[in-house]
Amino acid sequence: MVEVQIDNQADFSAYLADSKATSFTDGVLRITVKNGFVAAWIRQRVMRSIRRFASEVFDQDVKVELDTIAYTSSDMLVREGLAGDYTQWADVRLSRHRATVARENARYFPAIPNCTFKRFERSASNAHALNAARSVVDEPGEEFNPLTIASETGQGKTHLINAIANEMRQAKMNVICLTGEEFVDSFVKSSQTGKVAAVRDRYRDVDALLVDGIEKLIGKSKTLSFLLSILEHLLANRKQVVFTFNSAYPINELGDEIVSRLSGGLEISIARPDFELKRSLLGRYASERKLHLKNEVLDFLSERFANNVRDVIGAIARVDAHHQLEGRAQASEAGTISLAVAVEAVKDRITAPAPTLVPPNDVVNAVASVFSISNDQLCRSGRGNRSVTSARDVAIYMLREKSGLTSSETGTLMGGRPHSTILASLSRYSERRKSDPQLIEAERRISNLLR
């Protein structure tokens, strides 16, 4: 007779699905519920809403009476330790129901276990995305909702979205985490079996919905409409939504309505990895495989794999395999992989130019000329004044970019400076050149001299 809408599907399933309005006489609406604890829950949680809704339907003040068709066993309440307290027992049952649903979703939609925030290597190229991911775990459904993380392939989107899922589940949240392909497949199968409503309700009845790769929905209008209905419900109920998107695709092809919802939250990008990030990742993955790589090997791999974190990490697996199969005799010392082994292992995957494009001494001469200092001042060991220090930073950077030298080779040329000093210089200079037009002008003049 009267249908009452409840936002939370878990509440409806646990308490109201079997409740029915049986009569309306003299301003009294009688609703039959299945037992006493359901009646207690309704009186405490939704009676006012039911009364208001019924009054609107019948256009008069309505009194609501609840009739039970069964009574909760007192023995059951005693076993629960809640004898005489229907409301508390109802809350316990609802909590258990939600926990069961959360466990089922974790089983049916598992996140990648080793994708955690702890294992995500922070750098300037991904720091903002990492901070946003942590924020939605700490305050789901609040400021950054929905959160969309975009990048080229292999830059860490999948790691971040799975880290979010793992952290949320640690906090006992009900999370669905799946790929764009899996989302499309679930809609297609539910359409074929007539279960679209059930699947939609499952996606809506969560604390967070995470979809990795929503570009897979481009061109699938029915699936996009399905997603839109879920997205609107989750956002209206302040449930967290996180998407990742491959920036090689035009995001506007998701449609105006989806794009509008995404722009209402936070859209953030992960940039290509810088040298420091690639080197740090290589060092960590080598350590996990118990590989001993010299600094020159780490430098070579970091500098020759230009764009993709996934490929950089894959390089370690290739070096390891090549070392085990062919390279043990080429190890420069016991247990240490030589540069020769590394070069041979990845030679077909090198994407950056080969080393020594410009003779290193030509770079040194050009830098010294632009900064009006001698080669000896530029390359000697020890500290110099601010102008000399700035020139050295430029020289170290240009030797990597123009001559293809590794950090170890650069250190030898620049007065025998240790590897750590060269890395510190590169890091310092990479930040300075972003905001100092004089350095960019110096690079331009040096490049002109090297033509």
Coordinates of C-alpha atoms in Angstrom, one line a residue:
M1 CA 0.0 0.0 0.0
V2 CA 2.8 2.4 0.9
E3 CA 6.4 2.2 -0.1
V4 CA 9.0 3.9 2.1
Q5 CA 12.3 4.7 0.5
I6 CA 15.4 4.0 2.6
D7 CA 18.8 5.2 1.3
N8 CA 20.9 2.5 2.9
Q9 CA 20.3 -0.8 1.1
A10 CA 21.7 -2.8 4.1
D11 CA 19.1 -1.3 6.4
F12 CA 16.3 -2.0 3.9
S13 CA 17.4 -5.6 3.4
A14 CA 17.8 -6.3 7.1
Y15 CA 14.6 -4.6 8.4
L16 CA 12.1 -3.4 5.9
A17 CA 12.1 -5.8 3.0
D18 CA 9.5 -8.1 4.5
S19 CA 7.4 -5.3 6.1
K20 CA 4.0 -4.4 4.6
A21 CA 1.3 -1.8 5.0
T22 CA -1.8 -3.9 5.6
S23 CA -4.6 -1.4 6.3
F24 CA -5.5 2.3 6.6
T25 CA -8.6 3.1 8.6
D26 CA -9.7 6.3 10.4
G27 CA -6.2 7.9 10.0
V28 CA -4.4 4.8 11.3
L29 CA -1.9 3.1 9.0
R30 CA -1.1 -0.5 10.2
I31 CA 2.2 -2.0 9.1
T32 CA 3.1 -5.6 9.7
V33 CA 6.7 -6.4 10.5
K34 CA 8.3 -9.8 11.0
N35 CA 9.3 -9.6 14.7
G36 CA 9.8 -7.4 17.7
F37 CA 13.3 -6.3 17.2
V38 CA 12.4 -5.0 13.7
A39 CA 9.5 -3.1 15.3
A40 CA 11.9 -1.6 17.8
W41 CA 14.4 -0.6 15.2
I42 CA 11.7 1.1 13.1
R43 CA 10.3 3.0 16.1
Q44 CA 13.8 4.4 16.9
R45 CA 15.2 5.0 13.4
V46 CA 12.6 5.6 10.8
M47 CA 9.1 6.0 12.4
R48 CA 9.1 9.8 11.9
S49 CA 10.0 9.5 8.2
I50 CA 7.3 6.8 7.7
R51 CA 4.7 9.0 9.4
R52 CA 5.6 12.1 7.4
F53 CA 5.6 10.1 4.1
A54 CA 2.2 8.5 4.9
S55 CA 0.7 11.9 5.8
E56 CA 1.8 13.3 2.4
V57 CA 0.4 10.3 0.6
F58 CA -3.0 10.4 2.4
D59 CA -3.1 14.2 2.7
Q60 CA -3.9 14.1 6.4
D61 CA -2.2 13.4 9.7
V62 CA -1.5 9.7 10.0
K63 CA -0.9 7.6 13.0
V64 CA 1.3 4.5 12.4
E65 CA 0.8 1.3 14.3
L66 CA 3.2 -1.7 14.0
D67 CA 2.0 -5.3 14.2
T68 CA 4.4 -8.2 14.5
I69 CA 3.7 -11.6 12.9
A70 CA 6.4 -13.3 15.0
Y71 CA 8.2 -12.7 18.2
T72 CA 11.9 -12.8 18.8
S73 CA 12.9 -15.8 20.9
S74 CA 13.9 -14.7 24.4
D75 CA 16.4 -17.5 24.3
M76 CA 18.0 -16.0 21.2
L77 CA 18.3 -12.6 23.0
V78 CA 19.8 -14.3 26.0
R79 CA 22.4 -16.0 23.8
E80 CA 23.3 -12.6 22.4
G81 CA 23.5 -11.1 25.9
L82 CA 20.8 -8.5 25.0
A83 CA 17.7 -9.9 26.7
G84 CA 15.0 -7.2 26.9
D85 CA 16.8 -4.8 24.5
Y86 CA 15.4 -5.2 21.0
T87 CA 17.0 -2.0 19.7
Q88 CA 20.5 -2.9 20.8
W89 CA 20.1 -6.4 19.3
A90 CA 18.9 -4.9 16.1
D91 CA 21.9 -2.7 15.9
V92 CA 24.2 -5.7 16.5
R93 CA 22.5 -7.6 13.7
L94 CA 22.8 -4.7 11.3
S95 CA 26.5 -4.3 12.2
R96 CA 27.1 -8.0 11.5
H97 CA 25.2 -7.8 8.3
R98 CA 27.3 -4.9 7.1
A99 CA 30.5 -6.7 8.2
T100 CA 29.4 -9.8 6.2
V101 CA 28.8 -7.7 3.1
A102 CA 32.2 -6.0 3.5
R103 CA 34.0 -9.4 3.8
E104 CA 32.1 -10.7 0.7
N105 CA 33.2 -7.6 -1.3
A106 CA 36.8 -8.0 -0.2
R107 CA 36.6 -11.7 -1.4
Y108 CA 34.9 -11.0 -4.7
F109 CA 36.7 -7.7 -5.5
P110 CA 40.2 -8.2 -4.0
A111 CA 42.8 -5.5 -4.1
I112 CA 46.5 -6.3 -5.0
P113 CA 48.0 -7.2 -1.5
N114 CA 51.4 -5.7 -1.9
C115 CA 50.1 -2.3 -3.2
T116 CA 50.3 -0.2 -0.1
F117 CA 51.2 3.4 0.7
K118 CA 54.3 2.2 2.4
R119 CA 55.6 0.6 -0.8
F120 CA 54.7 3.6 -3.0
E121 CA 57.8 5.5 -3.7
R122 CA 57.2 9.2 -3.2
S123 CA 58.7 11.8 -5.5
A124 CA 58.0 15.2 -6.9
S125 CA 56.2 13.6 -9.9
N126 CA 53.6 11.8 -7.7
A127 CA 53.5 13.6 -4.4
H128 CA 50.2 15.4 -4.9
A129 CA 48.5 12.2 -6.0
L130 CA 49.8 10.3 -3.0
N131 CA 48.7 13.0 -0.6
A132 CA 45.2 13.0 -2.2
A133 CA 45.0 9.2 -1.9
R134 CA 45.9 9.4 1.8
S135 CA 43.3 12.1 2.3
V136 CA 40.4 10.0 1.0
V137 CA 41.3 7.2 3.3
D138 CA 41.4 9.5 6.3
E139 CA 38.3 11.5 5.4
P140 CA 36.3 9.4 2.9
G141 CA 33.4 11.1 1.2
E142 CA 34.5 14.6 2.2
E143 CA 36.7 17.1 0.3
F144 CA 38.2 15.0 -2.5
N145 CA 35.1 13.2 -3.8
P146 CA 35.2 11.9 -6.4
L147 CA 39.0 11.6 -6.8
T148 CA 40.3 11.0 -10.3
I149 CA 43.9 10.0 -10.8
A150 CA 45.2 10.3 -14.3
S151 CA 48.6 9.5 -16.0
E152 CA 50.2 7.7 -18.8
T153 CA 50.4 3.9 -18.5
G154 CA 52.7 2.4 -15.9
Q155 CA 53.1 5.5 -13.6
G156 CA 51.6 4.1 -10.4
K157 CA 47.8 4.7 -10.8
T158 CA 47.0 1.0 -10.1
H159 CA 49.3 0.9 -7.1
L160 CA 47.6 4.0 -5.6
I161 CA 44.0 2.9 -6.1
N162 CA 44.8 -0.6 -4.6
A163 CA 46.6 1.0 -1.7
I164 CA 43.5 3.1 -1.0
A165 CA 41.4 -0.1 -1.0
N166 CA 43.8 -2.0 1.3
E167 CA 44.0 0.9 3.8
M168 CA 40.2 1.3 3.8
R169 CA 39.6 -2.4 4.4
Q170 CA 42.1 -2.3 7.3
A171 CA 39.7 0.3 8.8
K172 CA 36.8 -2.1 8.3
M173 CA 35.2 -0.1 5.5
N174 CA 33.0 -1.8 2.9
V175 CA 34.9 -1.3 -0.4
I176 CA 34.5 -2.5 -3.9
C177 CA 37.7 -2.2 -6.0
L178 CA 37.7 -3.4 -9.6
T179 CA 39.1 -2.6 -13.0
G180 CA 37.2 -0.8 -15.8
E181 CA 37.0 -4.1 -17.7
E182 CA 35.5 -5.9 -14.7
F183 CA 32.9 -3.1 -14.3
V184 CA 31.9 -3.4 -18.0
D185 CA 31.7 -7.2 -17.7
S186 CA 29.5 -7.0 -14.6
F187 CA 27.0 -4.7 -16.4
V188 CA 26.9 -6.9 -19.5
K189 CA 26.4 -10.1 -17.6
S190 CA 23.7 -8.5 -15.3
S191 CA 21.9 -7.3 -18.4
Q192 CA 21.9 -10.7 -19.9
T193 CA 20.6 -12.4 -16.7
G194 CA 18.1 -9.7 -15.7
K195 CA 20.0 -8.7 -12.6
V196 CA 21.0 -5.1 -13.3
A197 CA 19.1 -3.8 -10.3
A198 CA 20.8 -6.2 -7.9
V199 CA 24.3 -5.4 -9.3
R200 CA 23.5 -1.7 -9.1
D201 CA 22.4 -2.0 -5.5
R202 CA 25.6 -3.9 -4.6
Y203 CA 27.7 -1.1 -6.1
R204 CA 25.6 1.5 -4.2
D205 CA 25.7 -0.2 -0.9
V206 CA 29.4 0.5 -0.1
D207 CA 31.5 3.0 1.8
A208 CA 33.8 3.4 -1.3
L209 CA 33.7 2.4 -5.0
L210 CA 37.1 2.3 -6.7
V211 CA 37.4 1.7 -10.5
D212 CA 40.9 1.4 -12.0
G213 CA 40.8 2.4 -15.7
I214 CA 37.4 4.1 -16.4
E215 CA 38.6 4.8 -20.0
K216 CA 37.5 1.2 -20.7
L217 CA 33.9 2.6 -20.5
I218 CA 34.4 5.0 -23.4
G219 CA 31.9 4.3 -26.2
K220 CA 29.7 2.1 -24.0
S221 CA 26.7 4.4 -23.5
K222 CA 24.6 1.9 -21.5
T223 CA 27.4 1.1 -19.2
L224 CA 28.1 4.8 -18.7
S225 CA 24.5 5.4 -17.8
F226 CA 24.7 2.6 -15.4
L227 CA 27.8 4.1 -13.8
L228 CA 26.2 7.6 -13.7
S229 CA 23.2 6.3 -11.6
I230 CA 25.6 4.6 -9.2
L231 CA 27.9 7.7 -9.0
E232 CA 25.0 10.1 -8.3
H233 CA 23.8 7.9 -5.5
L234 CA 27.2 7.5 -3.8
L235 CA 28.0 11.2 -4.0
A236 CA 24.6 12.2 -2.7
N237 CA 25.2 9.9 0.3
R238 CA 28.8 11.1 0.8
K239 CA 30.4 7.8 -0.1
Q240 CA 33.9 7.9 -1.5
V241 CA 34.5 7.4 -5.2
V242 CA 37.9 6.9 -6.8
F243 CA 38.7 6.5 -10.5
T244 CA 41.9 6.1 -12.4
F245 CA 42.1 7.2 -16.0
N246 CA 44.7 6.7 -18.7
S247 CA 45.6 10.2 -20.0
A248 CA 46.3 8.8 -23.4
Y249 CA 42.5 8.8 -23.9
P250 CA 40.3 12.0 -24.1
I251 CA 38.4 12.1 -20.9
N252 CA 35.6 14.1 -22.4
E253 CA 34.6 11.0 -24.3
L254 CA 33.1 9.7 -21.0
G255 CA 30.3 12.1 -21.7
D256 CA 29.3 15.5 -20.3
E257 CA 27.4 14.1 -17.3
I258 CA 30.2 11.9 -16.0
V259 CA 32.9 14.6 -16.7
S260 CA 30.7 17.1 -14.8
R261 CA 30.6 14.8 -11.7
L262 CA 34.4 14.3 -11.9
S263 CA 35.1 18.0 -12.1
G264 CA 33.1 18.5 -8.9
G265 CA 35.8 16.6 -7.1
L266 CA 39.6 16.5 -7.5
E267 CA 41.3 15.5 -10.7
I268 CA 45.0 15.0 -10.3
S269 CA 47.8 13.8 -12.5
I270 CA 51.0 11.7 -12.0
A271 CA 53.9 13.0 -14.1
R272 CA 56.6 10.9 -15.7
P273 CA 59.2 9.7 -13.2
D274 CA 62.2 11.8 -12.7
F275 CA 65.7 10.4 -12.4
E276 CA 65.7 10.2 -8.6
L277 CA 62.4 8.2 -8.5
K278 CA 63.6 5.7 -11.1
R279 CA 66.9 5.2 -9.3
S280 CA 65.2 4.8 -5.9
L281 CA 62.8 2.2 -7.3
L282 CA 65.6 0.3 -9.0
G283 CA 67.6 0.2 -5.8
R284 CA 64.6 -1.0 -3.7
Y285 CA 63.6 -3.7 -6.2
A286 CA 67.2 -4.9 -6.6
S287 CA 67.5 -5.1 -2.8
E288 CA 64.3 -7.2 -2.6
R289 CA 65.7 -9.6 -5.1
K290 CA 69.0 -9.6 -3.2
L291 CA 70.9 -8.2 -6.2
H292 CA 74.0 -6.2 -5.7
L293 CA 74.2 -3.4 -8.3
K294 CA 77.0 -0.9 -8.5
N295 CA 76.1 2.8 -8.7
E296 CA 77.0 2.9 -12.4
V297 CA 74.5 0.1 -13.1
L298 CA 71.7 1.9 -11.2
D299 CA 72.6 5.2 -13.0
F300 CA 72.6 3.5 -16.4
L301 CA 69.2 1.9 -15.9
S302 CA 67.7 5.1 -14.5
E303 CA 69.0 7.2 -17.3
R304 CA 68.2 5.0 -20.2
F305 CA 64.6 4.1 -19.4
A306 CA 62.9 7.4 -20.1
N307 CA 59.2 7.4 -19.2
N308 CA 57.6 4.4 -17.6
V309 CA 57.9 3.2 -14.0
R310 CA 56.6 -0.3 -14.9
D311 CA 59.4 -0.7 -17.5
V312 CA 62.0 0.6 -15.1
I313 CA 61.0 -2.1 -12.6
G314 CA 60.8 -4.7 -15.3
A315 CA 64.5 -3.9 -16.1
I316 CA 65.5 -5.3 -12.7
A317 CA 63.8 -8.6 -13.6
R318 CA 65.6 -8.7 -16.9
V319 CA 68.9 -8.0 -15.4
D320 CA 68.3 -10.6 -12.7
A321 CA 67.4 -13.3 -15.2
H322 CA 70.3 -12.4 -17.5
H323 CA 72.7 -12.5 -14.6
Q324 CA 71.5 -15.9 -13.5
L325 CA 71.5 -17.4 -17.0
E326 CA 74.6 -15.9 -18.6
G327 CA 76.2 -13.2 -16.6
R328 CA 77.7 -14.7 -13.5
A329 CA 81.1 -14.8 -15.2
Q330 CA 80.9 -11.1 -16.0
A331 CA 80.2 -10.0 -12.4
S332 CA 82.9 -7.5 -11.5
E333 CA 83.1 -9.0 -8.0
A334 CA 81.4 -11.8 -6.1
G335 CA 77.6 -11.3 -6.1
T336 CA 77.9 -7.9 -7.8
I337 CA 76.3 -7.4 -11.3
S338 CA 78.5 -5.6 -13.8
L339 CA 77.5 -2.8 -16.1
A340 CA 78.2 -5.1 -19.0
V341 CA 75.6 -7.6 -17.8
A342 CA 73.0 -4.8 -17.3
V343 CA 73.6 -3.4 -20.8
E344 CA 73.3 -6.8 -22.4
A345 CA 70.1 -7.6 -20.5
V346 CA 68.2 -4.4 -21.5
K347 CA 69.8 -3.4 -24.8
D348 CA 66.6 -4.0 -26.8
R349 CA 64.5 -1.9 -24.4
I350 CA 66.6 1.2 -24.2
T351 CA 64.4 4.2 -25.1
A352 CA 66.8 7.1 -24.4
P353 CA 69.7 8.0 -26.7
A354 CA 73.0 6.2 -26.4
P355 CA 75.7 7.7 -24.2
T356 CA 78.4 10.1 -25.3
L357 CA 76.4 12.2 -27.7
V358 CA 78.7 15.1 -27.1
P359 CA 82.3 14.7 -25.8
P360 CA 82.4 15.5 -22.1
N361 CA 85.3 17.9 -22.5
D362 CA 83.3 19.9 -25.0
V363 CA 80.5 20.3 -22.4
V364 CA 83.0 21.4 -19.7
N365 CA 84.5 23.9 -22.1
A366 CA 81.1 25.3 -23.1
V367 CA 80.0 25.7 -19.4
A368 CA 83.2 27.3 -18.4
S369 CA 82.9 29.8 -21.3
V370 CA 79.3 30.7 -20.5
F371 CA 80.1 31.3 -16.8
S372 CA 83.4 33.0 -17.5
I373 CA 85.5 30.7 -15.4
S374 CA 88.4 28.4 -16.2
N375 CA 88.0 24.7 -16.7
D376 CA 90.2 24.2 -13.6
Q377 CA 87.9 26.2 -11.4
L378 CA 84.9 24.3 -12.7
C379 CA 86.3 20.8 -12.3
R380 CA 88.7 21.1 -9.3
S381 CA 87.8 19.4 -6.0
G382 CA 86.7 21.5 -3.1
R383 CA 84.1 24.2 -2.7
G384 CA 84.0 27.4 -4.7
N385 CA 82.0 30.6 -4.5
R386 CA 78.3 30.8 -5.4
S387 CA 79.0 31.4 -9.1
V388 CA 81.3 28.5 -9.4
T389 CA 78.9 26.2 -7.5
S390 CA 76.1 27.2 -9.8
A391 CA 78.3 26.5 -12.9
R392 CA 79.2 23.1 -11.5
D393 CA 75.5 22.2 -11.0
V394 CA 74.8 23.2 -14.6
A395 CA 77.8 21.2 -15.8
I396 CA 76.8 18.1 -14.0
Y397 CA 73.3 18.4 -15.4
M398 CA 74.5 19.0 -19.0
L399 CA 77.0 16.2 -18.8
R400 CA 74.1 13.8 -18.1
E401 CA 71.8 15.4 -20.7
K402 CA 74.4 16.0 -23.5
S403 CA 77.1 13.5 -22.9
G404 CA 75.1 10.7 -21.4
L405 CA 77.5 10.2 -18.5
T406 CA 76.5 8.2 -15.5
S407 CA 76.7 9.9 -12.1
S408 CA 79.9 7.9 -11.3
E409 CA 81.5 9.0 -14.5
T410 CA 80.5 12.6 -13.9
G411 CA 82.0 12.5 -10.4
T412 CA 85.3 11.3 -11.8
L413 CA 85.4 14.1 -14.4
M414 CA 84.4 16.8 -11.9
G415 CA 87.4 16.5 -9.6
G416 CA 86.7 13.0 -8.2
R417 CA 83.5 14.0 -6.4
P418 CA 81.6 11.1 -4.8
H419 CA 78.5 9.6 -6.3
S420 CA 76.3 11.0 -3.6
T421 CA 77.5 14.6 -4.3
I422 CA 76.6 14.3 -7.9
L423 CA 73.1 13.0 -7.1
A424 CA 72.6 15.9 -4.6
S425 CA 73.7 18.4 -7.3
L426 CA 71.3 16.9 -9.9
S427 CA 68.4 17.0 -7.4
R428 CA 69.2 20.6 -6.4
Y429 CA 69.5 21.8 -9.9
S430 CA 66.3 20.0 -11.2
E431 CA 64.4 22.0 -8.6
R432 CA 66.2 25.3 -9.3
R433 CA 65.7 25.3 -13.1
K434 CA 61.9 25.1 -12.7
S435 CA 61.8 28.7 -11.4
D436 CA 65.1 30.3 -12.5
P437 CA 65.0 31.7 -16.1
Q438 CA 68.7 32.6 -15.9
L439 CA 69.6 28.9 -15.7
I440 CA 67.4 28.1 -18.7
E441 CA 69.1 30.9 -20.6
A442 CA 72.5 29.5 -19.6
E443 CA 71.5 26.0 -20.9
R444 CA 70.4 27.6 -24.2
R445 CA 73.8 29.4 -24.6
I446 CA 75.7 26.2 -23.8
S447 CA 73.6 24.2 -26.2
N448 CA 74.4 26.7 -29.0
L449 CA 78.1 26.4 -28.3
L450 CA 77.8 22.6 -28.6
R451 CA 76.2 22.6 -32.0

